[in-house]
CSV table of C-alpha atoms in Angstrom, one decimal:
chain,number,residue,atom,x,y,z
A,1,UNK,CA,15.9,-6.6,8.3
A,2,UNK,CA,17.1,-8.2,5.3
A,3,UNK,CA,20.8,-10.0,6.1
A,4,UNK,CA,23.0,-10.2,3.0
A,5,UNK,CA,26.9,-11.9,2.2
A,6,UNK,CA,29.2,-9.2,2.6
A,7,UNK,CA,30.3,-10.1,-1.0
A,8,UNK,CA,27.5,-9.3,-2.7
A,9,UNK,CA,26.7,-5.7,-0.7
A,10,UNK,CA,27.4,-3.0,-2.5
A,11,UNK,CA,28.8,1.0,-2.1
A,12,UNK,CA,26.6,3.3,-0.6
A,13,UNK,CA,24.5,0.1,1.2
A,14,UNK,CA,23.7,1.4,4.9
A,15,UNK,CA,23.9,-0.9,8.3
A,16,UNK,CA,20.9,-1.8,9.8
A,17,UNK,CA,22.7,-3.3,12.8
A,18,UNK,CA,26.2,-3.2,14.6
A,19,UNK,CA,28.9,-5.2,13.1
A,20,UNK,CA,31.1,-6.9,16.0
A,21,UNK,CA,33.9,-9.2,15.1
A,22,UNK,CA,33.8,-12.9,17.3
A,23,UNK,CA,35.3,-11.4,20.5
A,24,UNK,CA,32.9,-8.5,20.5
A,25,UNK,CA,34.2,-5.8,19.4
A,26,UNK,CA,32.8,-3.3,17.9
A,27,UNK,CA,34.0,-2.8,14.3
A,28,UNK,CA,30.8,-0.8,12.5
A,29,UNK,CA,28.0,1.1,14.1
A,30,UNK,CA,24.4,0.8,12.9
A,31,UNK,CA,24.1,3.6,9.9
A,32,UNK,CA,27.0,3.6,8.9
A,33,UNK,CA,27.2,3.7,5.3
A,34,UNK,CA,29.6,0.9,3.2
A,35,UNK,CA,32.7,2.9,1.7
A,36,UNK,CA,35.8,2.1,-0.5
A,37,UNK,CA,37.5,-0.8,0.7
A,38,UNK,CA,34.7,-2.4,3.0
A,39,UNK,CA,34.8,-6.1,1.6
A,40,UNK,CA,37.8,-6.6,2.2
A,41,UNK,CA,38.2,-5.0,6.0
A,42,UNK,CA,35.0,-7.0,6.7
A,43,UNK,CA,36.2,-10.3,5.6
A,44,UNK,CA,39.5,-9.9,7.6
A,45,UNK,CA,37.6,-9.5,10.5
A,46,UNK,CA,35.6,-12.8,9.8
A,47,UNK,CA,32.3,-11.0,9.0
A,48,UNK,CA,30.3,-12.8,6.2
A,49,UNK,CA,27.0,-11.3,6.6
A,50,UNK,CA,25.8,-8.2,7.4
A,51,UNK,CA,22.1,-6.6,7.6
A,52,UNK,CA,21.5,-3.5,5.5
A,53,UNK,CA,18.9,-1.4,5.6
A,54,UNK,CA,15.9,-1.6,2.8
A,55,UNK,CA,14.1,-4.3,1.6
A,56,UNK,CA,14.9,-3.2,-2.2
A,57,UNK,CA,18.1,-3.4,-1.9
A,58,UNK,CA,18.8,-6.9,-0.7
A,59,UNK,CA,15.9,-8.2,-2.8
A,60,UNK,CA,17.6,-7.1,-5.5
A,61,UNK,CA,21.0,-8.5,-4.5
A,62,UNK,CA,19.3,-11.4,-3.9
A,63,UNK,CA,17.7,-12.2,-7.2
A,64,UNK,CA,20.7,-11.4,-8.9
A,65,UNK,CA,21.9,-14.6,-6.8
A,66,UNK,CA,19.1,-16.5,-8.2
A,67,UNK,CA,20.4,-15.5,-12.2
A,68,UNK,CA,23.8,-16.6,-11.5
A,69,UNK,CA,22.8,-19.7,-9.8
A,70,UNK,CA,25.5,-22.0,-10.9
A,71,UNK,CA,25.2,-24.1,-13.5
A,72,UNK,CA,24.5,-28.0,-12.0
A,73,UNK,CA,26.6,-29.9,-14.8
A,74,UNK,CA,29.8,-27.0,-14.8
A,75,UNK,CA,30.0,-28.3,-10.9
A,76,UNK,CA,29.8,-32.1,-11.7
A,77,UNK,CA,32.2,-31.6,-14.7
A,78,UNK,CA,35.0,-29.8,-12.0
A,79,UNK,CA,34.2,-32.0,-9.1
A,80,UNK,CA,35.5,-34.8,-11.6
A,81,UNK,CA,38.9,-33.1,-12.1
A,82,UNK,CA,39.2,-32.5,-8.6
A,83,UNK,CA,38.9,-35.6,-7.4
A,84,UNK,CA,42.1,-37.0,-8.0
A,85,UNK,CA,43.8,-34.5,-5.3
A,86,UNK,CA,41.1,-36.3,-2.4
A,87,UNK,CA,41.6,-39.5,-4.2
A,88,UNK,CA,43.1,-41.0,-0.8
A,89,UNK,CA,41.0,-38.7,1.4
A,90,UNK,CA,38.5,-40.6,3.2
A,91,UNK,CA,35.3,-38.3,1.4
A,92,UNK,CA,32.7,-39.7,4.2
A,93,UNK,CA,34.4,-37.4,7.0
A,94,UNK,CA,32.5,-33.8,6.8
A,95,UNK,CA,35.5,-32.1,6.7
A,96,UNK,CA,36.4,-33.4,3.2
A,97,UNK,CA,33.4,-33.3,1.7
A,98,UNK,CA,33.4,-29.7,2.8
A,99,UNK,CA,37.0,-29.1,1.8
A,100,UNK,CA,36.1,-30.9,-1.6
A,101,UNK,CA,32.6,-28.2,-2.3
A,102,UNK,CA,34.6,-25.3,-0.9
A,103,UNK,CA,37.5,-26.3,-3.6
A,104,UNK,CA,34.9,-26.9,-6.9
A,105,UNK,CA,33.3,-23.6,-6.2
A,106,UNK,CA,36.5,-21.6,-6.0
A,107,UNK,CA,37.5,-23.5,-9.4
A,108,UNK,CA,34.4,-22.6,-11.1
A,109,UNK,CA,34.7,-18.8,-9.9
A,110,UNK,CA,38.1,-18.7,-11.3
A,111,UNK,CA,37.1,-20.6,-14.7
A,112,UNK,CA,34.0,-18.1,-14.7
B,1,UNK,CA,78.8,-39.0,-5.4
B,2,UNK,CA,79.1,-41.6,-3.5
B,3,UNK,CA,76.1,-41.7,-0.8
B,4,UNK,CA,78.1,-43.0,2.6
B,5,UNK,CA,76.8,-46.5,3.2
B,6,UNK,CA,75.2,-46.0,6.8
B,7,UNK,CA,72.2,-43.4,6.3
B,8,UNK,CA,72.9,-40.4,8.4
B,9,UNK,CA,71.3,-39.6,11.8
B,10,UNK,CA,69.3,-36.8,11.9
B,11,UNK,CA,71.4,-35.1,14.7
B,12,UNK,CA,74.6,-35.4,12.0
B,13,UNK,CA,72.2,-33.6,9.3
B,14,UNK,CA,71.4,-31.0,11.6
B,15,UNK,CA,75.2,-30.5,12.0
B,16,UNK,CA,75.8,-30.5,8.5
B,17,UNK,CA,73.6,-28.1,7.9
B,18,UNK,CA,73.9,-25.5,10.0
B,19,UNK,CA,76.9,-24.8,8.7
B,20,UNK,CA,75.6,-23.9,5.6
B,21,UNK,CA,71.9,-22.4,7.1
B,22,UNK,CA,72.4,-20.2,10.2
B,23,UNK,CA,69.6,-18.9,12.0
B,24,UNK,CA,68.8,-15.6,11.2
B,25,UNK,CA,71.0,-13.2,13.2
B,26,UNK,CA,68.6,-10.2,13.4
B,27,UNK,CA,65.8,-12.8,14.9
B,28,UNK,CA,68.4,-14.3,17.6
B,29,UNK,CA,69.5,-10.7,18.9
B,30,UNK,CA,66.1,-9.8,18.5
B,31,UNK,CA,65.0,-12.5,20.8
B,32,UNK,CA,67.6,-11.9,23.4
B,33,UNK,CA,66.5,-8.1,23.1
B,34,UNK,CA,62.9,-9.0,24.1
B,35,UNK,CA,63.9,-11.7,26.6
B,36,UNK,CA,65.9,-8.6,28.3
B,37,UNK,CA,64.1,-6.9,31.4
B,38,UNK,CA,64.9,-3.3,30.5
B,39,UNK,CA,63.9,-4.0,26.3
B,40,UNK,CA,61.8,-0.7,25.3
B,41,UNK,CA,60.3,-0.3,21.6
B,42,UNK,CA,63.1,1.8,20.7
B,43,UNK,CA,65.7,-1.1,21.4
B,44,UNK,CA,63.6,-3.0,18.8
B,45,UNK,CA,63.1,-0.7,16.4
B,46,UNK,CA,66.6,0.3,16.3
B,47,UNK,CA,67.8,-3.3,15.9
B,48,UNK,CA,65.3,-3.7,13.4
B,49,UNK,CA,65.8,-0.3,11.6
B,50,UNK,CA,69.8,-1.7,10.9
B,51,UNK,CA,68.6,-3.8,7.6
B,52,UNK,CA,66.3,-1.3,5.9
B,53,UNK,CA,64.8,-4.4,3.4
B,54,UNK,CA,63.4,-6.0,6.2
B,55,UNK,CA,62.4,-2.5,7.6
B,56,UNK,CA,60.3,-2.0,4.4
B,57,UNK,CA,59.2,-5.6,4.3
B,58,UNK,CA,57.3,-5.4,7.6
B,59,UNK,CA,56.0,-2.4,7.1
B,60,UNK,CA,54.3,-3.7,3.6
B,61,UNK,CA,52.8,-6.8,5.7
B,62,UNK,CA,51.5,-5.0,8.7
B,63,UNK,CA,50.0,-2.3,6.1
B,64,UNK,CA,48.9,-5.3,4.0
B,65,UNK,CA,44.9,-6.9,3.9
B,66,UNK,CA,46.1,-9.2,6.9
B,67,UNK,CA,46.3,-7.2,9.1
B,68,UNK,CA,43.4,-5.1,8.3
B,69,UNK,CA,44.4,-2.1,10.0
B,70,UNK,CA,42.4,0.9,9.0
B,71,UNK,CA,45.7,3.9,9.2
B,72,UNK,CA,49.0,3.3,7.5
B,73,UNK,CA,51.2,1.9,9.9
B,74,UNK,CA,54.7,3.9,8.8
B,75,UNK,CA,57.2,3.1,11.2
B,76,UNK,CA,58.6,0.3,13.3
B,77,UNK,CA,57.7,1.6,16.6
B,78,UNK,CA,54.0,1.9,15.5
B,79,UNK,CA,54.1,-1.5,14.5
B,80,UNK,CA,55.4,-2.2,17.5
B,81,UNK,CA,53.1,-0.8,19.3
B,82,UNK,CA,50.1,-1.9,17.7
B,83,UNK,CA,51.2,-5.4,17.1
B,84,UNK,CA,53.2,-6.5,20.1
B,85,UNK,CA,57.1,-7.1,20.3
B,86,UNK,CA,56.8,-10.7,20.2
B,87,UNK,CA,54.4,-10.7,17.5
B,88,UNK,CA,56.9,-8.4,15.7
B,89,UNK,CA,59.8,-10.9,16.3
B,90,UNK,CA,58.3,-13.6,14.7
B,91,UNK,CA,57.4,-11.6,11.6
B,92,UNK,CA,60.9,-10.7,11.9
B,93,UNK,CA,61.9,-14.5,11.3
B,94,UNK,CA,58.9,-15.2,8.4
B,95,UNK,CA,60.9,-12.2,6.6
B,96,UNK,CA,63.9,-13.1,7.2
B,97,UNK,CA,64.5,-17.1,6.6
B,98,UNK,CA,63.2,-17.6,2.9
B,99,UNK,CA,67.0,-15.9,1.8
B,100,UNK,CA,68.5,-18.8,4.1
B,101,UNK,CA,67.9,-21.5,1.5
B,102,UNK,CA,69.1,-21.0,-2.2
B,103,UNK,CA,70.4,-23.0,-5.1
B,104,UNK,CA,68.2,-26.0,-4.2
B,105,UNK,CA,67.3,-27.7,-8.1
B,106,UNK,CA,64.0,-27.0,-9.3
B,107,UNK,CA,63.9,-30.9,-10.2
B,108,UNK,CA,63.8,-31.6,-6.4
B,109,UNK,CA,61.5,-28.5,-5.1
B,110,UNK,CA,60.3,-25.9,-6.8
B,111,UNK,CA,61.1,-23.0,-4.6
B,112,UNK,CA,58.4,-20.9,-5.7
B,113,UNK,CA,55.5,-23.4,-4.9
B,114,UNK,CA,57.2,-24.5,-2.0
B,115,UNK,CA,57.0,-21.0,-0.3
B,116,UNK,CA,53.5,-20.1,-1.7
B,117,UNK,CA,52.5,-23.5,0.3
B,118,UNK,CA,54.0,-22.4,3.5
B,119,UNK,CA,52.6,-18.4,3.3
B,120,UNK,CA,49.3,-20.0,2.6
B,121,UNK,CA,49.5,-22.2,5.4
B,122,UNK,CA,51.1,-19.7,7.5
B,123,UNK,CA,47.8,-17.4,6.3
B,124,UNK,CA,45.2,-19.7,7.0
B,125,UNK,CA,46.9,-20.7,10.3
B,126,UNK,CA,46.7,-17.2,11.3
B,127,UNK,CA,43.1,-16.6,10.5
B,128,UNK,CA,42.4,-20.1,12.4
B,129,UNK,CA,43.6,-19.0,15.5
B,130,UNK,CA,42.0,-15.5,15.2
B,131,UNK,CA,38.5,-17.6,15.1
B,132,UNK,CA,40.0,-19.7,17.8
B,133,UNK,CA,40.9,-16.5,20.0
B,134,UNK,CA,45.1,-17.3,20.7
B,135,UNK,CA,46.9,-13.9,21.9
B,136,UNK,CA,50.0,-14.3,19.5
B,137,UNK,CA,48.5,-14.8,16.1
B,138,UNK,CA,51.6,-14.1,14.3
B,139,UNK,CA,53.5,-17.0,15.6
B,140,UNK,CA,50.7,-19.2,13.8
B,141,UNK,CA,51.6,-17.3,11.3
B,142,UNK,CA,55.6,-18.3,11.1
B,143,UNK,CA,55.3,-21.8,11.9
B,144,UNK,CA,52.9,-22.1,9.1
B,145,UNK,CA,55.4,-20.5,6.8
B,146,UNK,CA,58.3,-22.9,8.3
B,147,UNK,CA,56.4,-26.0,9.0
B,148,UNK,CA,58.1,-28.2,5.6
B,149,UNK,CA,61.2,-26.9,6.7
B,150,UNK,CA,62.8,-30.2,6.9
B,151,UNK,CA,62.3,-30.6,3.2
B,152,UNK,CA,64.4,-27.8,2.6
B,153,UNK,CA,67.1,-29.0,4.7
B,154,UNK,CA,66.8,-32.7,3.2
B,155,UNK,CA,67.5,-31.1,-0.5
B,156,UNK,CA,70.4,-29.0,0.6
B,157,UNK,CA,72.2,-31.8,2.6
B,158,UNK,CA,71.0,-35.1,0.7
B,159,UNK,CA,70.0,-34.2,-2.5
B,160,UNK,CA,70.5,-37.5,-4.4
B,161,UNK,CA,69.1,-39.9,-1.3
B,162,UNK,CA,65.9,-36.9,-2.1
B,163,UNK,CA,65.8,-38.1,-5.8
B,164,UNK,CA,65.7,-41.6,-5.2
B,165,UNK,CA,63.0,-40.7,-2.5
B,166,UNK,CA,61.0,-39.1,-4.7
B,167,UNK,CA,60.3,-41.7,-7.4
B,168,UNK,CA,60.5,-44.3,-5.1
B,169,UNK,CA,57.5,-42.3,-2.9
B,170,UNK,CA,55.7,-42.3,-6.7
B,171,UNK,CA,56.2,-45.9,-7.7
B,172,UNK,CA,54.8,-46.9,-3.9
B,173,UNK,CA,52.1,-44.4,-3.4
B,174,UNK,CA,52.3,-44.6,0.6
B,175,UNK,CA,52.3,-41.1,2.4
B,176,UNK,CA,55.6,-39.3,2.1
B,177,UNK,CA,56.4,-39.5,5.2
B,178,UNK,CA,56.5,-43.2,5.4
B,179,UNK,CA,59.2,-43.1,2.6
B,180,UNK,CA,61.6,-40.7,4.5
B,181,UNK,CA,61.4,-43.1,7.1
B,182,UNK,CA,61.6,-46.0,5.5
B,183,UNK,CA,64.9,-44.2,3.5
B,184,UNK,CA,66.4,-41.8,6.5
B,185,UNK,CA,65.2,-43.1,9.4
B,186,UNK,CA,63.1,-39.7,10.4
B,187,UNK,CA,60.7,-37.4,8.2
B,188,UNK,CA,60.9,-34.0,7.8
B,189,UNK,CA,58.7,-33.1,10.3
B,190,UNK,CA,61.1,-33.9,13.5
B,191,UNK,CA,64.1,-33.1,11.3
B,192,UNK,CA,62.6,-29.4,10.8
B,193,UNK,CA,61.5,-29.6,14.7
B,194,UNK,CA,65.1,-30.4,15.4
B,195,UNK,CA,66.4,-27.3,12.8
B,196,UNK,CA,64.5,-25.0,14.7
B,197,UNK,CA,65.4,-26.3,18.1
B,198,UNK,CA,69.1,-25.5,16.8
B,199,UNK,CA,68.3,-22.3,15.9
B,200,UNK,CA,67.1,-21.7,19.3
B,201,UNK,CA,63.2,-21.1,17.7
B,202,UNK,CA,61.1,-21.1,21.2
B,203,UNK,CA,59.1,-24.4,21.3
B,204,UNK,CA,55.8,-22.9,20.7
B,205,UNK,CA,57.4,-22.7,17.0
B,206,UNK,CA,59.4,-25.6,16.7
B,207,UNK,CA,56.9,-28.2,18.6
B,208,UNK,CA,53.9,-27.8,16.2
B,209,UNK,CA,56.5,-28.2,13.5
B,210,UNK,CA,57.5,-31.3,14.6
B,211,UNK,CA,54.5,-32.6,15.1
B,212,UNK,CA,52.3,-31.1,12.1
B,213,UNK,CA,51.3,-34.7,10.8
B,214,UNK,CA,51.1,-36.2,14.3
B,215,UNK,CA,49.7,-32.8,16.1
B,216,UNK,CA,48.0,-34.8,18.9
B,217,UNK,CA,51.3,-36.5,19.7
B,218,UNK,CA,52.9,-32.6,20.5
B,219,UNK,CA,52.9,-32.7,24.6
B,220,UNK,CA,53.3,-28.5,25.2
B,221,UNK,CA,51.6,-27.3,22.3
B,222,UNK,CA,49.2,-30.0,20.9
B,223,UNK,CA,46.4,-27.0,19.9
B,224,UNK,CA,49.0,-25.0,17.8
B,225,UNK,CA,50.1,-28.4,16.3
B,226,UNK,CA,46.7,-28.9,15.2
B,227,UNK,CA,46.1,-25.2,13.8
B,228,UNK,CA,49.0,-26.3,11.3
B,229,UNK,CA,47.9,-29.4,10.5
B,230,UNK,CA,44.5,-28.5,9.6
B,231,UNK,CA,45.8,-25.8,7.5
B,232,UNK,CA,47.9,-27.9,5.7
B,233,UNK,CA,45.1,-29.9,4.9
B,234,UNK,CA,43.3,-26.7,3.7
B,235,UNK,CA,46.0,-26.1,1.8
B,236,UNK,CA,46.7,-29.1,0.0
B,237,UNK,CA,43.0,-29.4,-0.8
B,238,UNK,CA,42.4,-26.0,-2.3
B,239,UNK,CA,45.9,-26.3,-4.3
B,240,UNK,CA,47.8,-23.4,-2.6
B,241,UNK,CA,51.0,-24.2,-3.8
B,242,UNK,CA,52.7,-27.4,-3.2
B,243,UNK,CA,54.2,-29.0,-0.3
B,244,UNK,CA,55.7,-32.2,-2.5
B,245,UNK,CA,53.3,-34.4,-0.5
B,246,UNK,CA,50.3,-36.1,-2.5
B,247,UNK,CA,47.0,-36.9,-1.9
B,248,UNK,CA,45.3,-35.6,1.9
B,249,UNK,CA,46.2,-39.4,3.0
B,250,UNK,CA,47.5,-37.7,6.2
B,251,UNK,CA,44.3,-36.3,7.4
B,252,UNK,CA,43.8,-36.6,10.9
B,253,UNK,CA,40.4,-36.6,12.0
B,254,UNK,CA,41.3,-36.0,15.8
B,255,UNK,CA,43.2,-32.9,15.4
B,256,UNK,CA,40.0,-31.7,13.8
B,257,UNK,CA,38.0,-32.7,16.9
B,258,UNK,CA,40.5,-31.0,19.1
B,259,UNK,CA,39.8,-27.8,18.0
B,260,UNK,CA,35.9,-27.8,18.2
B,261,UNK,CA,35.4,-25.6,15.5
B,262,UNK,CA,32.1,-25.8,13.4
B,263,UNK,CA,32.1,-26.8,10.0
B,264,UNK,CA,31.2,-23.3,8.4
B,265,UNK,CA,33.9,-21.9,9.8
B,266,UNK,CA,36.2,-23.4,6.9
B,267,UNK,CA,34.3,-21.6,4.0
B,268,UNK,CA,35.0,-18.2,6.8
B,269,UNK,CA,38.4,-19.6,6.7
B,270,UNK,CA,38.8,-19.1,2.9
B,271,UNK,CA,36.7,-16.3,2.3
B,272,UNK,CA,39.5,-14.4,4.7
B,273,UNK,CA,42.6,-15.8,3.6
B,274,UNK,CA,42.7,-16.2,-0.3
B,275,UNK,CA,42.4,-12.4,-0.7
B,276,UNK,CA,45.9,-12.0,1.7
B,277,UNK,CA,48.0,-14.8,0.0
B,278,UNK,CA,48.4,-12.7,-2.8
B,279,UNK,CA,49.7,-10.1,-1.8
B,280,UNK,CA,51.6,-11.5,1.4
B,281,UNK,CA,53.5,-13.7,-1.0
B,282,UNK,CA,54.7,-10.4,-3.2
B,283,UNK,CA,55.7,-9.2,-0.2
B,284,UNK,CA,58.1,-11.8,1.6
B,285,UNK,CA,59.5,-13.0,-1.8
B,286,UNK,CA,61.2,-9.9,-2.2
B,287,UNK,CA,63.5,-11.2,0.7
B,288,UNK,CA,64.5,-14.7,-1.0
């Protein structure tokens, strides 16, 4: 059962499994198909994967990933600008260094 | 003007400003409504229902992506009902206390940048203590909105001490905090702790806000003071507006070990909350 990032499913995509949200409950049932507005409802809830049914379909997704596949020296080139904001952050604790990717790859979205 | 020699205790500042900033008055009668033995839904909804822009102001943000709620919620009592009477009062206050301070000069804070920090804050706050499983989300919610209060309260009652605060906080490049109390004696943390205390804000709201950049100091409510101090550090580093603090000096590794999350649960963090700011912001500015 192939698992794919809620953000790159598609309308019409159908649940191999049931979706819960962290305290358990039930939010989706197991064939039920993705409609209008799903993304969103799905995120709210904290879900960031979900498994769909047919291999196709999330092969597909999934090379799509690989052509978009960010460009190396576009993230060096933003991570450079950024760093002046974590300039007195201390980068070695993991929580920075998270904070600092999660922040160059929402720049590049919105530059992109 | 003439600054007054002695720099003014904080209780005096308080003083001074509530004259000019009174709590909200639908959130205090609101509160004693709730606090009330024989309170029903209909009590609420009436008091609410008596300022129809706050009546159509909740109504957008329990309909909004936050709240993720699949039928349109059209009426106080449903929202009410479905969110909880205490949750409802402290949306009450996050809709209601951005009108309470006007005409402070852009060249001090920009008002606009200074709310989208705290709704982001008060977003991401939210969807941190969703993952962290806390009944009353909302109130993470409104003391993430409130929790630079003080700064609001130092450019109404002090504005030209603020100025030379300001460039002197540039020229030294220590954390701002360390410059308010190096100029006022206090920061704008306890002042805005103290505000709300005034106001009669419940301590599960005013303690984290006193505490948001020393959360494990916070003796009742040290997990809530952690929520927003993480969040502000989410916020600062993702650019969500601007809280007039530079840099993430003020990082405090220990709050993040208090909450014992794992690592990937900031990129969840994000993924949920950047599409609500939006639209949340839209919302509640309508009220300032």
């Amino acid at each position: 059962m192939p698992k794919i990032k809620v953000d790159q499913a598609t309308l019409g995509m159908v649940l191999a499994d049931d979706v819960s949200s962290s305290t358990g409950r039930l939010l989706m049932k197991a064939g039920a198909e993705l409609s209008e507005g799903f993304e969103q409802a799905l995120l709210t809830w904290g879900i960031l994967e979900i498994n769909v049914v047919g291999e196709a379909a999330a092969a597909g997704v999934r090379n799509a990933e690989g052509d978009e596949a960010l460009n190396e020296e576009e993230l060096l080139k933003v991570r450079e600008q950024l760093l002046p904001i974590f300039a007195q952050a201390d980068l070695n604790h993991p929580v920075m260094e998270e904070l600092l990717r999660l922040a160059v790859l929402k720049r590049v979205q919105q530059n992109g | 003007m003439d600054e007054p020699k002695e720099p003014l205790k904080m209780e005096q500042v308080i003083a001074q400003t509530s004259t000019v900033c009174s709590p909200p008055l639908i959130y205090q009668r609101l509160n004693e409504l709730i606090n009330h033995p024989h309170c029903s839904v209909k009590d609420i909804s009436r008091t609410i229902s008596e300022d129809q822009g706050l009546v159509a102001r909740i109504l957008k943000l329990v309909n909004s992506p936050m709240f993720g709620c699949f039928s349109k919620v059209d009426s106080i009592d449903r929202a009410t009902t479905i969110i909880g009477t205490q949750q409802l009062r402290d949306l009450t206050l996050a809709a209601t206390v951005m009108q309470n301070f006007k005409g402070i000069p852009e060249t001090l804070l920009c008002m606009t940048d200074f709310w989208r920090h705290g709704i982001c804050c008060g977003i991401v706050s939210r969807n941190l203590a969703i993952l962290l499983r806390e009944q009353n989300v909302e109130q993470f919610f409104v003391t993430g909105m409130l929790h630079e209060i003080g700064q609001l309260v130092i450019a109404t009652s002090m504005p030209n001490q603020m100025n030379r605060l300001l460039s002197s906080n540039r020229e030294q490049g220590e954390t701002y905090t360390t410059t308010e109390r190096r100029f006022l004696g206090f920061d704008h943390a306890e002042l805005g702790g103290s505000l709300l205390d005034s106001w009669r804000i419940p301590q599960n709201i005013a303690e984290p806000v006193c505490y948001h950049h020393t959360p494990l100091d916070s003796k009742l409510f040290p997990l809530e003071a952690c929520v927003i101090h993480l969040a502000d550090t989410i916020c600062q580093a993702m650019q969500f507006g601007s809280n007039g603090e530079r840099g993430l000096q003020s990082f405090k590794p220990s709050a993040w070990d208090h909450l014992g999350l794992p690592l990937s649960s900031l990129e969840i963090i994000l993924k949920q909350s950047i599409p609500q700011t939006e639209e949340t912001f839209s919302i509640l500015e309508d009220s300032a």
